[in-house]
Amino acid sequence: MSAWTDEPGVVELPDGRRIRGAGSRRPRCAVPPPDFAVFLLGRDPAPEGWEYRWVRWRDFRPPDSTEEALAALREAWERADEQRVEIACGGGIGRTGSAVALLAVMSGTEPERAVSWARTHYHRRAVETRRQRRWVEATARTIGAHRD
């Protein structure tokens, strides 16, 4: 097990953990496989070669289950302390950016800054739709309340 270095898509969270955001429709090229991945997709991608969690989350929407999404993201956040963790949706921007915003809150970012943090540190178009933004804001407040 090892941490990410400077591979494409790697973002350092406020607490120093590093995760990699990715698009499952994009080629991996020379990027090493993760130790653990969370896929935010409409269908289970069933990748071979690494451990993963699948969250049913269709494009341009919030996830089907906030509870399942948070459980997978909490596991990703915990594992990122020592492992290469990857978060991926189809394009690697909207759903992945939403997840990055919540991981930032788990790492210490104030809930009301979650979306702007993801757009500044991960991708300028992270959290693509109003529905996603409302979901991130509401869920971030929940995480923040449990963190205090």
Coordinates of C-alpha atoms in Angstrom, one line a residue:
M1 CA 0.0 0.0 0.0
S2 CA 1.2 3.5 -0.8
A3 CA -0.1 7.0 -1.3
W4 CA -0.6 9.0 -4.5
T5 CA 2.2 11.3 -5.5
D6 CA 1.6 13.7 -8.4
E7 CA -0.5 11.6 -10.8
P8 CA -3.2 13.4 -12.8
G9 CA -6.4 14.1 -10.8
V10 CA -4.7 13.8 -7.4
V11 CA -5.9 16.3 -4.9
E12 CA -4.7 16.9 -1.4
L13 CA -7.4 17.3 1.2
P14 CA -7.2 19.8 4.0
D15 CA -5.9 17.2 6.5
G16 CA -3.2 16.0 4.1
R17 CA -4.8 12.9 2.8
R18 CA -4.5 12.5 -1.0
I19 CA -7.2 11.0 -3.2
R20 CA -7.4 10.8 -7.0
G21 CA -10.5 11.9 -8.9
A22 CA -11.0 10.2 -12.2
G23 CA -13.4 9.6 -15.1
S24 CA -14.2 5.9 -15.8
R25 CA -14.6 6.7 -19.5
R26 CA -11.1 8.1 -19.7
P27 CA -8.0 6.0 -20.3
R28 CA -5.8 5.2 -17.3
C29 CA -2.6 5.6 -19.3
A30 CA 0.4 5.2 -17.0
V31 CA -1.5 5.9 -13.7
P32 CA -1.1 3.0 -11.3
P33 CA -4.2 1.3 -10.1
P34 CA -5.7 2.3 -6.8
D35 CA -5.7 0.2 -3.7
F36 CA -9.4 1.1 -3.3
A37 CA -11.9 2.9 -5.5
V38 CA -15.4 4.3 -5.1
F39 CA -17.4 4.3 -8.4
L40 CA -20.3 6.8 -8.6
L41 CA -22.1 5.4 -11.6
G42 CA -25.6 4.2 -12.7
R43 CA -24.3 0.7 -13.1
D44 CA -21.8 -1.4 -11.2
P45 CA -18.5 -1.3 -13.3
A46 CA -17.2 -4.6 -11.8
P47 CA -13.5 -3.7 -12.3
E48 CA -10.9 -6.4 -11.9
G49 CA -7.7 -5.9 -10.0
W50 CA -8.7 -3.8 -7.0
E51 CA -11.2 -3.5 -4.1
Y52 CA -14.0 -1.1 -4.7
R53 CA -17.4 0.2 -3.6
W54 CA -20.2 1.1 -6.1
V55 CA -22.7 3.8 -5.3
R56 CA -25.7 4.0 -7.6
W57 CA -25.5 7.6 -8.8
R58 CA -26.7 8.5 -12.2
D59 CA -25.2 11.4 -14.3
F60 CA -26.2 15.0 -13.4
R61 CA -28.1 13.9 -10.2
P62 CA -27.5 13.3 -6.6
P63 CA -26.9 9.7 -5.5
D64 CA -29.9 7.3 -5.1
S65 CA -29.0 6.9 -1.4
T66 CA -27.2 9.5 0.6
E67 CA -26.6 6.9 3.3
E68 CA -24.8 4.6 0.9
A69 CA -22.8 7.4 -0.6
L70 CA -21.7 8.7 2.8
A71 CA -20.7 5.2 3.9
A72 CA -18.5 4.7 0.8
L73 CA -17.0 8.1 1.1
R74 CA -16.2 7.6 4.8
E75 CA -14.5 4.4 4.0
A76 CA -12.6 6.1 1.2
W77 CA -11.5 8.9 3.5
E78 CA -10.3 6.5 6.2
R79 CA -8.4 4.4 3.7
A80 CA -6.8 7.5 2.1
D81 CA -4.7 7.9 5.2
E82 CA -2.5 5.0 4.0
Q83 CA -3.8 3.8 0.6
R84 CA -4.2 5.0 -2.9
V85 CA -7.9 5.8 -3.1
E86 CA -9.6 6.8 -6.3
I87 CA -13.1 8.3 -6.7
A88 CA -14.6 8.0 -10.2
C89 CA -17.7 8.8 -12.2
G90 CA -18.1 8.8 -15.9
G91 CA -16.4 12.1 -16.8
G92 CA -14.7 12.7 -13.5
I93 CA -16.2 16.1 -12.8
G94 CA -19.8 16.4 -11.4
R95 CA -20.3 13.4 -9.3
T96 CA -16.6 13.0 -8.5
G97 CA -16.4 16.7 -7.7
S98 CA -19.4 16.3 -5.4
A99 CA -17.7 13.5 -3.6
V100 CA -14.4 15.5 -3.3
A101 CA -16.4 18.4 -1.8
L102 CA -17.7 16.1 1.0
L103 CA -14.3 14.5 1.5
A104 CA -13.0 18.0 2.1
V105 CA -15.6 18.5 4.8
M106 CA -14.6 15.2 6.4
S107 CA -11.1 16.6 6.3
G108 CA -11.9 19.9 8.1
T109 CA -13.3 22.3 5.5
E110 CA -16.3 24.3 6.7
P111 CA -19.6 22.9 5.2
E112 CA -20.5 26.2 3.5
R113 CA -17.2 26.2 1.7
A114 CA -17.3 22.6 0.4
V115 CA -18.3 23.4 -3.2
S116 CA -15.9 26.3 -3.6
W117 CA -13.1 24.2 -2.1
A118 CA -13.7 21.4 -4.7
R119 CA -13.8 23.9 -7.5
T120 CA -10.6 25.6 -6.4
H121 CA -8.6 22.4 -5.5
Y122 CA -10.0 19.7 -7.8
H123 CA -11.9 21.0 -10.9
R124 CA -13.4 24.4 -11.7
R125 CA -16.7 22.7 -12.8
A126 CA -16.9 20.3 -9.9
V127 CA -20.5 19.8 -8.6
E128 CA -22.1 20.4 -12.1
T129 CA -25.8 20.8 -11.4
R130 CA -28.0 22.7 -9.0
R131 CA -29.4 19.5 -7.7
Q132 CA -25.9 18.2 -7.0
R133 CA -25.0 21.5 -5.3
R134 CA -28.1 21.4 -3.1
W135 CA -27.4 17.8 -2.2
V136 CA -23.7 18.6 -1.4
E137 CA -24.7 21.6 0.8
A138 CA -27.3 19.7 2.8
T139 CA -25.0 16.6 3.2
A140 CA -22.0 18.8 4.1
R141 CA -24.0 20.4 6.9
T142 CA -24.9 16.9 8.2
I143 CA -21.2 15.9 8.1
G144 CA -20.2 19.1 9.8
A145 CA -22.7 18.6 12.6
H146 CA -21.4 15.1 13.3
R147 CA -17.8 16.3 13.1
D148 CA -18.1 18.9 15.9

